[in-house]
Amino acid sequence: MPRLAVLFLGSLIVVLGAFSTRLDKTPTLPATPYDYDGIALPAHLEAIAVSIEDNTPDDNPVTDAGATLGRVLFYDVRLSQNETVSCGSCHLQDRGFSDPVSFSLGFEGNETARNSMGLAFARFYRSGRFFWDERAETLEHQTLLPIQDPIEMGMTLPEVQARLAATDFYPDLFEDAFGTPDITSDRMSRALSQFIRSIVAPNSRYDQARAAEPSTPLGQALDGLSAQENHGLQLFFGPGRCTLCHRTDLFVGDEPRNNGLDAEVTDEGAGGGRFKTNSLRNIALTAPYMHDGRFATLGDVIDHYSTGVQDNPNLDIRLRGAGGQPIRRNFSPQERAALIAFLETLTDETLATDPRWSDPFSITGTTAAPDPGINTSFELVGPNPTRGTTAFRLRLDTSTEIQLEVFSATGRRVATLLDGVQSGEVSVQWDTDGLAAGSYVVRLRNGASVVTKTVTVVR
Ligand code: HEC
Ligand code: HEC
């Protein structure tokens, strides 16, 4: 019997006891591995302009068994010192693998220095460098850094190896992926990289419209989009100048650039306040925006390019006019709305729910494999939007440590509603009195499992 099938049967038995997948930290995997290596791309994403951006190295192609191991590692809290945080705690599937708060919380509750980055299409970035400041030369190099980061996970590689070796399932997963059960950090980095490179969701509304008329050149109106979306598309590829930096059907950059966020350098980034120009695919899922999460909405981003571009010695030439002055396009309200509408067509909704990329340890996850014994739930009872108090309901099968916190859209913590062991049915009221109008993220954390709800406060 293939090893994965054995693992599957094993976890079914474990799942019979409610909540035990999380307690025993045993993943539930499909009997036949998911397909990770056979991602079918529409013609416009098979084009040479896209394929030259693929940073998959010859010696680490995506395989089904390798990405399966990578998925388990990605969601495993064993990778953090006190077993509270996994990669998935800061890279949330339903947020395009980024974090709804400006700064993520590491294993001891300390904040990261920058905003988490969405991981979909990370595979397509030609230089293959990673992080906002591009300090990691390759994805294989990047994937071991969070584990050893003193804020994020706080581990050493030998400690992680020993923990994984002590489980009854990792040796089998390593053997399936690499031929022998040996657990090495090199193999961990390869498997995590394979999993991340598998996260390619090529079926946004924009992709559907492009695929329907393959002979229409990039940047021209598409029948499958509305008049407003096409207006936005034409601004993006035309007078808005966006495509000079967010290039091709990937909407991705080539090297770190300064887009005029500040007149004086507040964060050097890759030098002089230059940062990676990440793909804008699925951008509607990954708020807040920029390396420090300073913008809560896409509207705020457009306003920056419209009127906010700051002159500074490092400002990219693409955002300077003929006389050298910063370009501020002063978008009309119609243009602003059109650009937002266009950016929203770049979301592939399946990214947020595809089980291939979901948490195999999840008890509260939105997707995952069927978990018969598990019915932990977190509901927003409402009202939403609210002017005053709003309520949440939590149902827990067993006593468990819970944090329920509220963040403003730019990531400031504004309330802690629960922090401690809870069980059974728990009702929670949140009084929004004294808070400004706007949207707030309510985040439930149970170890590494994170679920968020967005509440709008009106005044
Ligand atoms: C505590 C939160 C946190 C954890 C845990 C975490 N990350 Fe991140 N991740 C971030 C932040 C913040 C950034 C951006 C940091 C920067 O650029 O300086 C980032 C950036 C990245 C990037 C760069 C993406 C790009 O396009 O350049 C990758 C890849 C990544 N993380 C993968 C992982 C993996 C794999 C793990 C687990 C081994 C992990 N992360 C754990 C917060 C986290
Ligand atoms: C000079 C190159 C350049 C131009 C022109 C440009 N951008 Fe950007 N863009 C960047 C860089 C660099 C970043 C990341 C900056 C940072 O985080 O500090 C960015 C970030 C963004 C982000 C946030 C990405 C994220 O993951 O947080 C959005 C959205 C965006 N740009 C949209 C646009 C739109 C729309 C236009 C046209 C109106 C545009 N950009 C024009 C370089 C550019």
Coordinates of C-alpha atoms and ligand atoms in Angstrom, one line a residue, residues 115 118 132 235-236 240-246 255-259 261 273-280 283 286 288-292 298 301-302 305-306 315-319 331 339 343, ligand 2:
N115 CA 3.8 43.4 5.9
G118 CA 1.0 37.1 -0.8
W132 CA 10.3 43.0 0.0
L235 CA -5.7 53.3 -17.8
F236 CA -3.5 50.6 -16.3
G240 CA -1.9 55.4 -15.7
R241 CA 1.6 54.0 -16.4
C242 CA 1.0 51.1 -14.0
T243 CA 2.3 48.5 -16.5
L244 CA 5.7 50.1 -16.7
C245 CA 6.4 48.5 -13.4
H246 CA 3.6 45.9 -13.0
E255 CA 13.7 44.7 -9.8
P256 CA 13.1 46.7 -6.6
R257 CA 11.9 50.2 -7.3
N258 CA 10.9 53.3 -5.4
N259 CA 7.3 54.3 -6.0
L261 CA 5.7 56.5 -0.8
G273 CA 13.5 52.8 -0.1
R274 CA 13.3 50.5 -3.1
F275 CA 11.0 47.4 -2.8
K276 CA 10.0 44.3 -4.8
T277 CA 7.2 45.0 -7.2
N278 CA 5.1 41.9 -6.4
S279 CA 2.5 40.5 -8.7
L280 CA -0.9 42.3 -8.6
I283 CA -4.5 41.9 -5.1
T286 CA -4.2 40.8 0.1
P288 CA -3.4 46.0 3.5
Y289 CA -0.9 47.2 0.9
M290 CA 2.8 48.1 0.5
H291 CA 5.8 46.8 2.4
D292 CA 4.5 48.4 5.6
L298 CA -7.1 49.6 -3.2
V301 CA -3.4 52.8 -3.3
I302 CA -4.9 54.6 -6.3
Y305 CA -0.5 57.2 -7.4
S306 CA -3.1 59.9 -8.2
L315 CA 12.0 57.9 -7.1
D316 CA 11.8 55.7 -10.1
I317 CA 12.1 57.4 -13.4
R318 CA 8.8 55.8 -14.6
L319 CA 7.1 58.0 -12.1
F331 CA -7.4 60.5 -11.5
L339 CA -8.8 51.2 -11.9
L343 CA -7.7 45.3 -10.2
Ligands
HEC2 C1 7.8 53.0 -10.7 C2 7.2 51.7 -10.7 C3 5.7 51.6 -10.4 C4 4.6 52.2 -11.0 C5 4.6 53.1 -12.3 C6 3.5 51.7 -10.4 N1 3.8 50.9 -9.3 FE1 2.6 50.0 -8.0 N2 4.2 49.4 -6.9 C7 5.5 49.6 -7.3 C8 6.3 49.1 -6.2 C9 7.8 49.2 -6.1 C10 5.5 48.6 -5.2 C11 5.8 48.1 -3.8 C12 6.2 49.3 -3.0 C13 6.4 49.1 -1.5 O1 5.7 48.2 -0.9 O2 7.1 49.9 -0.9 C14 4.1 48.8 -5.7 C15 3.0 48.4 -5.0 C16 1.7 48.5 -5.6 C17 0.5 47.9 -5.0 C18 0.5 47.1 -3.6 C19 1.1 45.8 -3.8 C20 1.1 45.0 -2.5 O3 1.2 43.7 -2.6 O4 0.9 45.5 -1.4 C21 -0.5 48.1 -5.8 C22 -2.0 47.7 -5.6 C23 0.0 48.9 -6.9 N3 1.3 49.1 -6.8 C24 -0.8 49.3 -8.0 C25 -0.3 50.2 -9.0 C26 -1.2 50.9 -9.9 C27 -2.7 50.7 -10.0 C28 -0.3 51.7 -10.7 C29 -0.7 52.7 -11.7 C30 -1.7 53.7 -11.3 C31 1.0 51.4 -10.2 N4 1.0 50.5 -9.2 C32 2.1 52.0 -10.7 C33 6.0 50.1 -8.4 C34 5.2 50.9 -9.3

